[in-house]
Coordinates of C-alpha atoms (C1' of nucleotides) in Angstrom, one line a residue:
Chain M
M1 CA 0.0 0.0 0.0
H2 CA 1.2 3.5 -0.7
N3 CA 1.4 6.4 1.7
L4 CA -1.4 8.7 0.8
K5 CA 0.7 11.8 1.6
E6 CA 3.2 10.7 -0.9
I7 CA 0.6 10.3 -3.6
R8 CA -0.8 13.7 -2.8
K9 CA 2.7 15.2 -3.2
N10 CA 3.7 13.4 -6.3
F11 CA 0.3 12.9 -7.9
E12 CA 1.5 12.8 -11.5
F13 CA 4.4 10.6 -10.8
F14 CA 2.2 7.9 -9.3
K15 CA -0.3 8.2 -12.0
K16 CA 2.4 7.7 -14.7
A17 CA 4.2 5.0 -12.8
L18 CA 1.1 2.9 -12.4
E19 CA 0.2 3.2 -16.1
K20 CA 3.3 1.0 -16.6
R21 CA 1.6 -1.8 -14.9
S22 CA -1.2 -1.8 -17.4
I23 CA -4.1 -1.5 -14.9
D24 CA -6.4 1.4 -14.6
I25 CA -7.0 3.2 -11.3
D26 CA -9.4 6.0 -10.9
F27 CA -7.0 8.6 -9.7
D28 CA -9.5 11.5 -10.0
K29 CA -11.8 9.7 -7.6
L30 CA -8.9 9.1 -5.3
K31 CA -8.0 12.8 -5.3
D32 CA -11.6 13.7 -4.7
L33 CA -12.2 11.3 -1.9
D34 CA -8.9 12.4 -0.2
Q35 CA -9.9 16.0 -0.4
K36 CA -13.4 15.4 1.0
N37 CA -12.0 13.2 3.7
R38 CA -9.7 16.0 4.9
E39 CA -12.5 18.6 4.8
F40 CA -14.6 16.5 7.1
I41 CA -11.7 15.8 9.4
Q42 CA -11.1 19.5 9.8
K43 CA -14.7 20.2 10.6
K44 CA -14.7 17.5 13.1
E45 CA -11.5 18.6 14.8
L46 CA -12.8 22.1 15.2
L47 CA -15.9 20.9 17.0
E48 CA -13.9 18.5 19.2
Q49 CA -11.7 21.3 20.3
K50 CA -14.8 23.3 21.4
K51 CA -16.2 20.4 23.3
K52 CA -12.9 19.8 25.1
E53 CA -12.8 23.4 26.2
I54 CA -16.3 23.2 27.7
S55 CA -15.6 20.1 29.6
K56 CA -12.5 21.7 31.0
T57 CA -14.4 24.7 32.4
K58 CA -16.8 22.4 34.3
D59 CA -19.3 25.1 33.8
K60 CA -22.7 23.5 34.1
S61 CA -24.4 26.2 32.0
L62 CA -22.4 25.1 29.0
F63 CA -23.2 21.4 29.2
A64 CA -26.2 21.6 27.0
K65 CA -24.2 23.2 24.3
S66 CA -21.6 20.5 24.6
K67 CA -24.3 17.9 24.0
E68 CA -25.4 19.7 20.9
I69 CA -21.9 19.6 19.6
S70 CA -21.7 15.9 20.2
S71 CA -24.6 15.1 18.0
E72 CA -23.2 17.3 15.3
I73 CA -19.8 15.6 15.5
E74 CA -21.5 12.2 15.2
K75 CA -23.2 13.3 11.9
I76 CA -19.9 14.5 10.4
D77 CA -18.1 11.4 11.7
T78 CA -20.5 9.0 9.9
Q79 CA -19.9 10.8 6.6
Q80 CA -16.2 11.0 7.1
K81 CA -15.9 7.3 8.0
S82 CA -17.8 6.2 4.9
I83 CA -15.5 8.3 2.7
K84 CA -12.5 7.0 4.4
L85 CA -13.7 3.4 3.8
D86 CA -14.0 4.1 0.0
L87 CA -10.7 5.7 0.0
D88 CA -9.0 2.8 1.8
K89 CA -10.7 0.4 -0.6
L90 CA -9.3 2.2 -3.6
L91 CA -5.9 2.6 -2.0
S92 CA -5.6 -1.1 -1.0
N93 CA -6.1 -2.1 -4.6
I94 CA -3.3 -0.1 -6.0
P95 CA -0.2 -2.2 -6.7
N96 CA 3.4 -1.3 -5.9
I97 CA 5.3 1.0 -8.2
P98 CA 7.9 -0.6 -10.5
H99 CA 11.5 0.3 -9.7
K100 CA 13.2 2.4 -12.4
D101 CA 15.4 -0.6 -13.3
V102 CA 12.4 -2.6 -14.3
P103 CA 11.9 -2.9 -18.0
L104 CA 8.7 -1.6 -19.5
G105 CA 6.4 -4.3 -20.8
K106 CA 2.9 -5.7 -21.0
N107 CA 3.3 -9.4 -20.1
E108 CA 5.7 -12.2 -19.7
N109 CA 6.8 -11.9 -23.3
D110 CA 8.5 -8.6 -22.4
N111 CA 10.6 -10.1 -19.6
M112 CA 14.3 -9.9 -20.1
E113 CA 16.9 -12.7 -19.8
L114 CA 19.9 -11.5 -17.9
S115 CA 22.1 -14.6 -17.7
K116 CA 22.4 -18.3 -18.2
A117 CA 24.2 -20.9 -16.1
G118 CA 24.8 -24.6 -16.2
K119 CA 25.1 -27.1 -19.0
I120 CA 22.0 -28.2 -20.8
P121 CA 22.1 -32.0 -20.9
E122 CA 22.3 -33.9 -24.2
F123 CA 20.5 -37.1 -24.7
S124 CA 21.1 -40.0 -27.1
F125 CA 17.3 -40.7 -26.8
N126 CA 14.1 -38.6 -26.7
P127 CA 13.9 -37.3 -23.1
K128 CA 10.6 -38.1 -21.4
S129 CA 8.5 -35.7 -19.4
H130 CA 8.6 -35.9 -15.6
Y131 CA 5.1 -37.4 -15.4
E132 CA 5.9 -40.1 -17.9
L133 CA 9.0 -40.9 -15.9
G134 CA 7.3 -40.7 -12.5
E135 CA 4.4 -42.9 -13.6
K136 CA 6.6 -45.5 -15.1
L137 CA 8.6 -45.6 -11.9
N138 CA 5.2 -46.0 -10.1
M139 CA 6.2 -43.1 -7.9
L140 CA 4.0 -40.3 -9.2
D141 CA 0.3 -41.2 -9.1
F142 CA -2.1 -38.6 -10.5
D143 CA -5.1 -41.0 -10.9
L144 CA -5.0 -41.9 -7.2
A145 CA -5.1 -38.2 -6.3
T146 CA -8.0 -37.6 -8.6
K147 CA -9.8 -40.4 -6.8
T148 CA -9.1 -39.2 -3.2
T149 CA -9.2 -35.5 -3.8
G150 CA -9.6 -34.2 -7.4
S151 CA -7.6 -32.7 -10.2
R152 CA -4.3 -30.8 -9.8
F153 CA -3.2 -33.0 -6.9
V154 CA -0.7 -35.8 -6.9
F155 CA 0.6 -38.7 -4.8
V156 CA 4.4 -38.8 -4.6
K157 CA 5.5 -42.2 -3.5
D158 CA 8.4 -44.3 -2.5
K159 CA 11.9 -43.0 -3.5
L160 CA 10.4 -39.8 -5.1
A161 CA 8.8 -39.0 -1.7
L162 CA 12.2 -39.5 -0.2
L163 CA 13.7 -37.2 -2.9
E164 CA 11.1 -34.5 -2.1
R165 CA 11.9 -34.7 1.6
A166 CA 15.6 -34.7 0.8
L167 CA 15.3 -31.6 -1.3
S168 CA 13.5 -29.7 1.5
N169 CA 16.2 -30.7 4.0
F170 CA 19.0 -29.9 1.7
M171 CA 17.7 -26.5 0.8
L172 CA 17.0 -25.6 4.4
D173 CA 20.4 -26.7 5.5
I174 CA 22.1 -24.5 2.9
H175 CA 20.0 -21.4 3.7
V176 CA 20.4 -21.9 7.4
V177 CA 24.1 -22.8 7.6
K178 CA 25.5 -21.0 4.6
N179 CA 23.1 -18.1 4.0
G180 CA 22.2 -17.1 7.5
Y181 CA 18.5 -17.6 7.5
E182 CA 16.6 -18.6 10.6
E183 CA 14.5 -21.7 10.1
I184 CA 10.8 -21.4 10.9
S185 CA 8.1 -24.0 11.0
P186 CA 5.1 -21.7 10.7
P187 CA 1.3 -22.1 10.8
L188 CA -0.2 -23.0 7.4
L189 CA -3.3 -20.9 8.0
A190 CA -3.3 -17.2 7.9
S191 CA -5.9 -14.7 9.2
E192 CA -7.6 -12.2 6.9
N193 CA -5.5 -9.4 8.2
T194 CA -2.3 -11.3 7.6
M195 CA -3.3 -12.0 4.0
F196 CA -4.0 -8.3 3.6
G197 CA -0.6 -7.5 4.9
T198 CA 1.3 -9.1 2.1
G199 CA -1.2 -8.1 -0.5
Q200 CA -3.1 -11.4 -1.2
L201 CA -6.3 -9.7 -0.1
P202 CA -8.5 -8.0 -1.0
K203 CA -7.6 -8.2 -4.7
F204 CA -6.7 -11.8 -5.1
E205 CA -9.3 -13.6 -3.0
N206 CA -10.2 -15.8 -5.9
D207 CA -6.9 -17.6 -5.7
Q208 CA -7.1 -18.4 -2.0
F209 CA -8.4 -21.4 -0.2
E210 CA -10.6 -20.3 2.6
V211 CA -11.0 -22.6 5.6
K212 CA -14.0 -22.7 7.8
L213 CA -12.7 -22.8 11.3
D214 CA -15.7 -21.7 13.4
E215 CA -19.0 -19.9 13.0
N216 CA -17.6 -16.5 13.7
N217 CA -16.4 -14.2 11.0
N218 CA -12.7 -14.7 11.7
R219 CA -11.7 -15.8 8.2
K220 CA -8.8 -18.1 7.8
F221 CA -6.9 -19.0 4.6
L222 CA -4.5 -21.7 3.6
I223 CA -1.2 -19.9 2.8
P224 CA -0.5 -19.7 -0.9
T225 CA 3.2 -19.3 0.0
A226 CA 5.2 -19.1 3.3
E227 CA 5.9 -15.5 2.3
V228 CA 2.6 -14.6 3.8
I229 CA 3.2 -15.9 7.2
L230 CA 6.9 -15.2 7.4
T231 CA 6.7 -11.6 6.3
N232 CA 3.9 -11.0 8.8
I233 CA 6.2 -11.8 11.7
V234 CA 6.9 -8.1 11.8
K235 CA 3.3 -7.0 11.5
D236 CA 2.4 -4.2 13.9
K237 CA 5.9 -4.1 15.2
I238 CA 8.5 -1.4 15.6
V239 CA 11.8 -3.2 15.3
D240 CA 15.1 -1.9 16.7
Q241 CA 17.4 -1.3 13.9
K242 CA 20.2 -3.3 15.5
H243 CA 18.2 -6.4 15.0
L244 CA 18.1 -5.9 11.2
P245 CA 18.3 -7.7 8.8
L246 CA 15.9 -10.4 9.8
R247 CA 16.1 -13.4 7.5
Y248 CA 13.7 -16.3 7.7
V249 CA 13.4 -19.6 5.8
A250 CA 10.7 -22.2 5.9
S251 CA 9.7 -25.3 3.9
T252 CA 5.9 -25.5 3.7
P253 CA 3.1 -26.8 1.6
C254 CA 1.5 -24.0 -0.5
F255 CA -2.1 -23.9 -1.6
R256 CA -3.4 -22.1 -4.7
K257 CA -6.7 -22.3 -6.5
E258 CA -5.0 -21.4 -9.8
A259 CA -8.3 -19.9 -10.8
G260 CA -7.0 -18.1 -13.8
S261 CA -5.2 -20.9 -15.4
Y262 CA -7.8 -23.4 -16.6
G263 CA -6.3 -25.5 -19.3
K264 CA -2.8 -24.4 -18.5
D265 CA -0.2 -27.1 -17.5
T266 CA -3.0 -29.6 -16.9
K267 CA -0.6 -32.6 -17.2
G268 CA 1.9 -33.4 -14.6
M269 CA 2.9 -31.6 -11.4
I270 CA 4.0 -28.2 -12.8
R271 CA 0.8 -26.5 -11.6
Q272 CA -0.8 -28.0 -8.6
H273 CA -3.2 -26.8 -6.0
Q274 CA -0.8 -28.0 -3.3
F275 CA 3.0 -28.0 -3.5
Y276 CA 6.1 -27.7 -1.3
K277 CA 8.2 -24.7 -1.4
V278 CA 11.2 -23.5 0.5
E279 CA 10.7 -19.8 1.0
M280 CA 13.1 -17.1 2.1
V281 CA 12.0 -13.8 3.6
S282 CA 14.2 -10.8 4.5
I283 CA 13.3 -7.8 6.5
V284 CA 15.7 -4.9 6.0
E285 CA 16.1 -1.1 6.1
Q286 CA 14.2 0.3 3.1
E287 CA 17.3 1.6 1.4
K288 CA 18.9 -1.9 1.5
C289 CA 16.1 -3.6 -0.4
L290 CA 17.9 -3.8 -3.8
D291 CA 21.2 -5.1 -2.4
E292 CA 19.3 -7.7 -0.4
L293 CA 17.4 -8.7 -3.6
E294 CA 20.7 -9.5 -5.3
R295 CA 21.8 -11.5 -2.3
M296 CA 18.6 -13.4 -2.0
T297 CA 18.6 -14.2 -5.7
N298 CA 22.1 -15.6 -5.4
C299 CA 20.9 -17.8 -2.5
A300 CA 18.3 -19.2 -4.9
T301 CA 20.6 -19.8 -7.8
G302 CA 23.2 -21.2 -5.4
I303 CA 20.9 -24.2 -4.9
L304 CA 20.6 -24.8 -8.6
D305 CA 24.4 -24.6 -8.9
L306 CA 24.8 -27.2 -6.2
L307 CA 22.2 -29.5 -7.9
E308 CA 24.0 -28.9 -11.2
L309 CA 20.8 -27.9 -13.0
P310 CA 20.9 -25.5 -15.9
Y311 CA 19.0 -22.3 -15.5
R312 CA 18.6 -18.7 -16.5
K313 CA 17.9 -15.5 -14.7
V314 CA 15.1 -13.2 -15.9
I315 CA 14.0 -9.8 -14.8
L316 CA 10.3 -9.4 -15.0
C317 CA 8.8 -6.4 -16.9
S318 CA 6.5 -3.9 -15.3
G319 CA 3.4 -5.7 -16.6
D320 CA 4.3 -9.1 -15.3
M321 CA 5.3 -8.3 -11.8
G322 CA 3.3 -9.3 -8.7
F323 CA 1.0 -6.9 -6.9
S324 CA 3.4 -6.1 -4.1
A325 CA 6.7 -6.1 -5.9
E326 CA 8.9 -3.2 -7.0
K327 CA 11.4 -5.5 -8.7
T328 CA 11.4 -9.2 -9.4
Y329 CA 13.9 -11.8 -10.7
D330 CA 12.6 -15.1 -11.9
I331 CA 14.9 -18.1 -12.0
E332 CA 13.9 -20.6 -14.6
V333 CA 15.2 -24.1 -14.8
W334 CA 15.7 -26.1 -18.0
L335 CA 13.1 -28.8 -18.7
P336 CA 14.4 -31.2 -21.5
S337 CA 10.9 -32.5 -22.3
E338 CA 9.6 -29.0 -23.0
K339 CA 12.9 -27.8 -24.4
R340 CA 12.5 -24.6 -22.5
Y341 CA 13.1 -22.9 -19.2
R342 CA 10.3 -22.9 -16.6
E343 CA 10.0 -20.8 -13.5
I344 CA 11.5 -22.5 -10.4
S345 CA 12.0 -19.4 -8.2
S346 CA 10.8 -15.8 -8.0
C347 CA 12.6 -13.3 -5.8
S348 CA 11.0 -9.9 -5.2
S349 CA 11.7 -6.7 -3.4
C350 CA 8.5 -5.2 -2.1
S351 CA 10.1 -2.0 -0.8
T352 CA 7.9 -0.6 1.9
F353 CA 4.7 -1.6 0.2
Q354 CA 3.9 -4.6 2.4
A355 CA 5.3 -2.9 5.5
I356 CA 2.8 0.0 5.1
R357 CA 0.0 -2.5 4.9
M358 CA 1.3 -4.4 7.9
K359 CA 2.4 -1.4 10.0
A360 CA 5.8 -2.9 10.2
R361 CA 8.4 -0.3 11.2
Y362 CA 11.8 0.3 12.7
K363 CA 13.6 3.0 14.6
N364 CA 16.8 4.3 13.1
Q365 CA 19.7 6.0 14.9
K366 CA 18.1 9.4 14.7
N367 CA 15.2 7.8 16.5
E368 CA 12.9 8.3 13.5
T369 CA 10.2 5.6 12.9
L370 CA 10.4 4.3 9.4
F371 CA 8.7 1.6 7.4
L372 CA 10.7 -1.6 6.8
G373 CA 11.6 -3.1 3.5
T374 CA 10.4 -6.7 2.8
L375 CA 11.6 -9.3 0.4
N376 CA 10.7 -12.8 -0.5
G377 CA 12.0 -15.4 -2.7
S378 CA 11.7 -19.1 -3.4
G379 CA 14.7 -21.1 -2.6
L380 CA 13.4 -23.2 -4.4
A381 CA 10.0 -24.5 -5.4
V382 CA 10.4 -28.1 -4.2
G383 CA 7.9 -29.7 -6.6
R384 CA 9.4 -28.1 -9.6
T385 CA 12.9 -29.0 -8.5
L386 CA 11.8 -32.6 -8.3
I387 CA 10.5 -32.2 -11.9
A388 CA 13.8 -30.7 -13.0
I389 CA 15.8 -33.5 -11.5
L390 CA 13.6 -36.2 -13.0
E391 CA 13.9 -34.7 -16.4
N392 CA 17.6 -33.6 -16.4
Y393 CA 18.9 -36.6 -14.7
Q394 CA 16.9 -39.3 -16.6
Q395 CA 18.7 -42.2 -18.1
K396 CA 17.7 -44.2 -21.2
D397 CA 16.2 -47.0 -19.1
G398 CA 13.9 -44.5 -17.3
S399 CA 16.0 -44.5 -14.1
I400 CA 17.0 -41.3 -12.4
T401 CA 20.6 -40.6 -11.3
I402 CA 20.5 -38.7 -8.0
P403 CA 22.6 -35.5 -7.9
K404 CA 25.7 -36.1 -5.8
I405 CA 24.9 -33.4 -3.3
L406 CA 21.6 -35.0 -2.4
R407 CA 22.9 -38.5 -1.8
P408 CA 23.7 -37.9 1.9
Y409 CA 20.1 -36.9 2.3
M410 CA 18.9 -40.1 0.7
N411 CA 20.8 -42.8 2.6
N412 CA 23.5 -42.6 -0.1
L413 CA 21.2 -43.8 -2.8
E414 CA 22.7 -43.1 -6.2
K415 CA 19.9 -44.0 -8.5
I416 CA 16.2 -44.3 -8.5
S417 CA 14.9 -47.1 -10.7
I418 CA 11.9 -49.3 -11.2
N419 CA 11.6 -51.8 -8.3
Chain V
rG1 C1' -16.4 -27.5 25.8
rG2 C1' -16.7 -25.7 31.6
rA3 C1' -14.5 -22.0 35.5
rG4 C1' -11.5 -17.9 36.4
rA5 C1' -7.7 -13.8 35.5
rG6 C1' -6.0 -10.4 32.2
rG7 C1' -4.8 -7.0 27.5
rU8 C1' -1.7 0.3 29.2
rG9 C1' 4.2 3.4 25.3
rG10 C1' 10.1 -0.1 21.6
rC11 C1' 9.7 -3.5 26.2
rC12 C1' 8.3 -4.2 31.5
rG13 C1' 4.9 -2.0 34.7
rA14 C1' 1.7 1.8 38.0
rG15 C1' -2.7 4.0 37.5
rU16 C1' -10.8 3.0 39.1
rG17 C1' -14.4 9.6 36.6
rG18 C1' -11.6 15.9 35.5
rU19 C1' -4.6 19.3 32.0
rU20 C1' -3.1 11.4 32.5
rG21 C1' -0.3 10.9 26.5
rA22 C1' -0.3 8.5 31.0
rA23 C1' 4.3 7.5 37.4
rG24 C1' 8.5 4.2 37.8
rG25 C1' 11.9 1.0 35.5
rC26 C1' 14.5 -1.2 31.1
rG27 C1' 16.1 0.0 26.4
rC28 C1' 17.6 3.7 23.0
rA29 C1' 19.9 8.7 21.7
rC30 C1' 22.9 12.9 23.1
rG31 C1' 26.1 15.1 26.8
rC32 C1' 29.4 14.9 31.3
rU33 C1' 32.9 11.7 33.5
rU34 C1' 37.4 8.2 31.6
rG35 C1' 43.9 7.1 28.7
rG36 C1' 39.8 4.0 26.6
rA37 C1' 35.6 1.2 28.1
rA38 C1' 32.1 -0.2 32.0
rA39 C1' 29.7 1.9 36.0
rG40 C1' 27.8 6.6 37.5
rC41 C1' 25.4 11.4 36.6
rG42 C1' 22.4 14.8 33.5
rU43 C1' 19.0 15.6 29.3
rG44 C1' 15.8 13.7 25.8
rU45 C1' 12.8 9.7 23.8
rA46 C1' 4.9 7.0 21.6
rA47 C1' 2.1 6.5 17.2
rA48 C1' -1.5 7.9 13.6
rG49 C1' -4.1 11.8 11.3
rG50 C1' -5.2 17.2 10.1
rG51 C1' -3.1 22.5 9.3
rG52 C1' 1.7 24.9 8.1
rA53 C1' 7.4 26.3 3.6
rA54 C1' 9.1 25.6 8.4
rA55 C1' 9.3 26.5 13.6
rC56 C1' 5.2 24.7 15.4
rU57 C1' 0.2 23.5 16.3
rC58 C1' -4.5 20.8 16.6
rU59 C1' -7.2 16.1 16.9
rU60 C1' -7.3 11.0 18.0
rU61 C1' -5.3 6.6 20.3
rC62 C1' -4.5 2.7 27.1
rA63 C1' -7.0 -4.9 22.7
rU64 C1' -11.5 -3.8 19.1
rG65 C1' -16.5 -1.9 18.6
rG66 C1' -20.7 0.2 21.0
rG67 C1' -22.9 2.7 25.4
rU68 C1' -23.3 5.9 30.1
rU69 C1' -21.3 11.1 31.2
rC70 C1' -20.4 18.1 30.2
rG71 C1' -15.9 14.8 30.8
rA72 C1' -13.7 7.7 30.4
rA73 C1' -7.4 4.1 30.5
rU74 C1' -10.8 4.2 34.8
rC75 C1' -18.1 2.6 34.8
rC76 C1' -21.6 -0.8 31.5
rC77 C1' -22.4 -4.2 27.1
rA78 C1' -20.6 -7.0 23.0
rU79 C1' -16.5 -9.0 20.3
rU80 C1' -11.5 -10.7 20.2
rC81 C1' -6.8 -12.4 21.9
rU82 C1' -3.6 -14.2 25.9
rC83 C1' -2.8 -16.8 30.5
rU84 C1' -4.3 -20.4 34.6
rC85 C1' -7.4 -24.6 36.2
rC86 C1' -10.8 -28.7 34.7
rG87 C1' -12.5 -31.9 30.6
rC88 C1' -11.3 -34.0 25.8
rC89 C1' -7.5 -35.1 22.3
rA90 C1' -2.6 -35.9 18.2

RNA sequence: GGAGAGGUGGCCGAGUGGUUGAAGGCGCACGCUUGGAAAGCGUGUAAAGGGGAAACUCUUUCAUGGGUUCGAAUCCCAUUCUCUCCGCCA
């Protein structure tokens, strides 16, 4: 969310910057509501001051007058509150402003490749897709998931279940020991307010799984990413600067409705309603956001380097970035069956956008209270890493060689083959 | 699920109707002291919103929302969260 004062000051800048995101926001309405809101506040404050003076005098002859003022205040207050509500609604639906480094563009086609790494494997045979491989091994079972649950779910079994678990453990170890993140095992449900804090609500409610916990109206949602719950650790807090940066990592299931992607990636486990992801979150001073973004992205690519998987780094264009992001790098891994790169990690700086929503602040050395910067990045999406290993490490006979670095996590197993 | 206790500033904690935005402590900042540090001493230190170029000033805020009152952190009601005991349970 943006600071209204800033918008007021740099009205044209905001208007222009948000045009880059190819969404339309009624800025004239915003301006109008803001102005009305302030007028009502001024009226109200004047009356409140009068009332206060009367009560200080303790003069009984003035008490009736004070009562009159009270009822007048109430009238104005009702109007002001309703205007404020509309204003907040409008404001909370405005996305973050793209950083000036971000390339201009409409959609994913305008994203820019920045670098490539790793060696793309060559096969003497036609490489199979991960779901062909997994089903043949009898270790990925989509039909079973359809029976017990429905589409876009999967049973991961046997050695692939072990691989999935190994991947989580391996990634967590690297991020904790080498990259300095604190490991968290968080709740998988988030309150409505928490979902608002990171920007999933109110605009993207359609993508969330809501869970009915009780009959009250305390809404709860399954987290679509651990970013939600990890970032909100600093919600409503004023952190001492000496505790910064805060870096958290968690491996959690993520739940998404994928409402807007009917017919997309329907085969295999590329796009599921539920998947594991190792997520990194950093909380930093606002001016350190971009440095931290580079660092975080390197933490993500570091995992791919260790797994010896080929990938490329992409910077998202203004039109393809997420709601809360000011700048985003996607890391895409090579999938031999598709002969192209697919997203396996996304690292974003959200500047103070989420912090303003969450009221997450810190005190600097001048004793000023400032909003924090928040960042999040996958390190990595476990499900898709599993896919990448299946496809890139497949052998002619359908067996899968296990990357060396993972073997200690898998009882020194070297190869997954049909039983 | 039953019974009780409680939610006050960055943190801890006092405060039961009238300059209380709120004692005291911790923390933090600055200064003095010191060869340097620690200790000690002194000063300062809430947030949000409005007005103002600024200095500054006004309003609101003691979990949240209502109510009583000229006036509420303080009294009443509802909601919510936390803690303790009992019950049930992985």
